[in-house]
DNA sequence: CTGAAAGCGCTTACAG
DNA sequence: CTGAAAGCGCTTACAG
């Protein structure tokens, strides 16, 4: 590889100063049009590559934004990421992605990396057990944070997520209105705000309808298709098993439906199933899944914008933004089967 | 936020030079044990954050590796990424991820960003139409590249991918051995090496068995669940429609099965379907999908290692590494139905 | 409109 | 084993 080309290479070749080259390349109005064009043409011709590390060291802005979620392989996060991506692209920010798999240590390592790289900000779905101090520490070191999907009590930052209690209440009420009285809640965990809220919404709806809730009807844990598939056995083995299942998310619901089908029953006919998120594949599942649209696009878009606002110095209040979910009724729910 | 803490802050406080601090923090044997401990303890105590931009500007190593694929939302790539991640984690490299969605411009922008950040290397599944010059340019500017999944003719870099022609031949031969004679190939495109190879493998198997291949039996294009779902209509509308479909990947196969089920037919009984990749969800699909294991883990692991080898100066030959696929037979394939 | 000079926070020869 | 000094490649006041 040839001699490294830098600003001064261009400056020397054209008989101007590096200051002029620097300004010209960034389209500063301080530089005469003709000078600017001459410089830009030459830079392109010799294949100049802008050194962002050097610039960033000087300006202490890196153009890097970090995004950390539980698992990008989860389509729920993937859909959020997609909209974050398109929002950040527009303002020419590079983003660095990481999974924390709900391990606090991995999350801390990543935040540390961002600090070392001088990242401009971070969008995070906090790992289970994230203490508010972790977020405070980042902010104090110049790394503003915005939260998605989950909240952290005591962290004074903006949070964007769906109204989870309202959402599961929608699903549960839909099942109740079809005539179901024994309804199970499958998946999720009390260790996250989302988990607590979704369970609460289900409880609220059941109680408001005067329906009994048996402890065994809750099968906590599953969050993946695989786990939903495996939960089918446990669900069907419940004494007087429920006629409907309100699932933690679409993945669990689709897995459960597969497990139910594998056991020789027909989901949507023998057992009604609701999902949560309305992933792209909910509509093409067999049967098509009744689910709660969770506003992934909206969450990603608003979170990215809030962060960009913070970066540009706009005051952003540390508020909870709850996106209103919507029920999308499809074929996986119906009247309870006569027995 | 308090006064910025840097090496010299520590040096001043402890009455040593910045050189000593720098060496101590990196565990250099040149520094006395007691001095090192004193320095490290103090650094931790006052919350020192290492500035990687400054270090990288000096050393011209950034500890950043870029990864660019068509779409990280695609579980096929997600599984590859997972193994790349665990391999890179181990050697403490940060990785930056990007989708190119098969747009050459997006891919170029990303490579440019990597060059500007002084990334140490890039692992890429090249976008359709990537000219070898793009890869050559990156390498000449100090960004070594390793290819996954697809190859680029004329690019002298290591490539890790499955033996695609062999893989679809496995699937096709399996269908033939069950007694199918009218077999369709659904999905993929001739614009990628993978697309050409997979179609060729299907053709080879059909011809070797002396079976006719009608042009209409190939439905090119679909690569997603949604597209596979939509292709079901076209497939079922074929005159004397085939009794089996060899699909581009698991997503198309699962989508197609859903579409077939929606049309009132039973996949695995009325129509046999094979996938490709053996994603985690292939095993829990309904019916469980017969598919070709494509070695995602292996591809990711080997590609990451090859890049790390390149970075450490080991000579890596620009060879094609073909991972041997394996057929996993499940319930989505069976004997053709009598008509 | 353009140039000379300082400085961002590290690491690396070079001395001692 | 430790320190003084130069330099990585930019940008930013400050002069003119």
XYZ file of C-alpha atoms in Angstrom, chain B residues 33-190:
158
model
C 5.212 -4.720 40.121
C 4.683 -2.305 42.957
C 4.540 0.683 40.617
C 2.094 -1.114 38.380
C -0.247 -2.004 41.227
C -0.159 1.507 42.598
C -1.032 2.897 39.174
C -3.797 0.423 38.422
C -5.399 0.882 41.826
C -5.397 4.625 41.477
C -6.746 4.493 37.921
C -9.646 2.347 39.048
C -10.280 4.499 42.084
C -10.672 7.729 40.155
C -12.630 6.107 37.298
C -10.131 6.523 34.516
C -11.450 5.741 31.030
C -8.964 4.641 28.431
C -9.179 6.712 25.271
C -9.030 4.270 22.406
C -9.191 6.932 19.763
C -5.998 8.504 20.999
C -4.263 5.162 21.313
C -5.482 4.043 17.943
C -4.333 7.242 16.302
C -0.890 6.515 17.611
C -0.727 2.756 16.993
C -3.005 2.552 13.959
C -4.765 -0.474 15.396
C -8.340 0.135 16.391
C -9.592 -3.192 17.744
C -12.617 -2.818 15.488
C -13.795 -5.427 13.011
C -16.615 -4.786 10.563
C -19.221 -7.342 9.574
C -21.574 -6.686 6.691
C -24.258 -9.035 5.446
C -27.405 -8.825 3.413
C -29.705 -8.697 6.420
C -29.059 -9.540 10.056
C -32.784 -10.127 10.533
C -32.384 -13.229 8.444
C -31.842 -16.055 10.957
C -29.333 -17.656 8.618
C -26.998 -14.694 9.013
C -27.955 -14.259 12.641
C -26.666 -17.750 13.377
C -23.409 -16.997 11.573
C -23.079 -13.717 13.451
C -23.516 -15.480 16.747
C -20.439 -17.601 16.174
C -18.441 -14.688 14.786
C -19.367 -12.769 17.902
C -18.153 -15.425 20.303
C -14.923 -15.834 18.368
C -14.181 -12.100 18.279
C -15.208 -11.589 21.895
C -12.483 -13.933 22.903
C -9.816 -11.749 21.336
C -11.423 -8.569 22.612
C -12.275 -7.104 19.240
C -15.285 -4.838 18.982
C -17.426 -5.490 15.989
C -19.555 -3.167 13.949
C -22.451 -4.630 12.073
C -24.245 -3.455 8.992
C -26.860 -4.638 6.524
C -26.362 -3.863 2.864
C -29.716 -5.246 1.683
C -27.870 -6.105 -1.534
C -27.384 -2.439 -2.303
C -23.850 -1.826 -3.501
C -24.001 1.771 -2.333
C -24.801 0.847 1.233
C -21.974 -1.652 1.243
C -19.546 0.955 -0.076
C -20.609 3.489 2.502
C -20.004 0.953 5.224
C -16.544 0.003 3.947
C -15.766 3.688 3.785
C -16.830 4.112 7.392
C -14.600 1.215 8.400
C -11.659 2.801 6.609
C -12.308 6.132 8.308
C -12.479 4.474 11.704
C -9.302 2.591 10.970
C -10.986 -0.783 11.409
C -8.630 -3.730 11.501
C -10.570 -5.916 9.107
C -13.923 -6.851 7.604
C -15.967 -10.014 7.248
C -18.492 -9.713 4.483
C -21.175 -11.555 2.626
C -20.796 -9.453 -0.511
C -23.782 -7.671 -2.023
C -25.008 -8.823 -5.420
C -22.791 -7.362 -8.095
C -19.821 -6.563 -5.862
C -16.875 -6.024 -8.207
C -13.526 -7.494 -7.126
C -12.102 -3.969 -7.237
C -14.166 -2.999 -4.190
C -12.464 -5.677 -2.142
C -9.061 -4.935 -3.597
C -9.499 -1.281 -2.676
C -10.265 -2.159 0.924
C -7.244 -4.411 1.199
C -4.952 -1.838 -0.381
C -6.063 0.663 2.222
C -5.173 -1.663 5.036
C -8.550 -3.314 5.573
C -8.130 -7.061 5.098
C -11.291 -8.888 4.070
C -12.741 -12.356 4.482
C -15.836 -13.483 2.583
C -18.697 -15.622 3.855
C -21.641 -17.310 2.149
C -20.971 -15.858 -1.279
C -17.873 -15.592 -3.385
C -16.674 -12.788 -5.670
C -14.849 -13.916 -8.811
C -11.395 -12.434 -8.996
C -11.115 -11.327 -5.371
C -8.026 -12.888 -3.862
C -9.355 -13.365 -0.326
C -10.419 -16.351 1.768
C -14.032 -17.470 1.307
C -16.017 -19.643 3.685
C -19.288 -21.107 2.545
C -21.248 -24.296 2.174
C -20.998 -26.600 -0.826
C -24.294 -25.439 -2.252
C -24.505 -27.602 -5.355
C -23.824 -30.666 -3.259
C -26.442 -29.601 -0.728
C -29.372 -29.159 -3.112
C -28.362 -32.401 -4.822
C -28.720 -34.113 -1.437
C -32.221 -32.729 -1.009
C -33.283 -33.472 -4.567
C -31.940 -37.017 -4.468
C -33.800 -37.588 -1.226
C -37.064 -36.563 -2.922
C -36.287 -38.718 -5.948
C -35.573 -41.715 -3.756
C -39.012 -41.311 -2.178
C -40.513 -41.681 -5.642
C -41.105 -38.079 -6.682
C -40.571 -37.328 -10.373
C -42.053 -33.839 -10.682
C -39.975 -31.636 -8.427
C -40.020 -27.858 -8.283
C -37.204 -25.531 -7.223
C -38.494 -22.482 -5.367
C -36.574 -19.351 -4.537
C -33.081 -17.976 -5.029
C -31.584 -15.972 -7.829
C -29.016 -16.480 -10.569
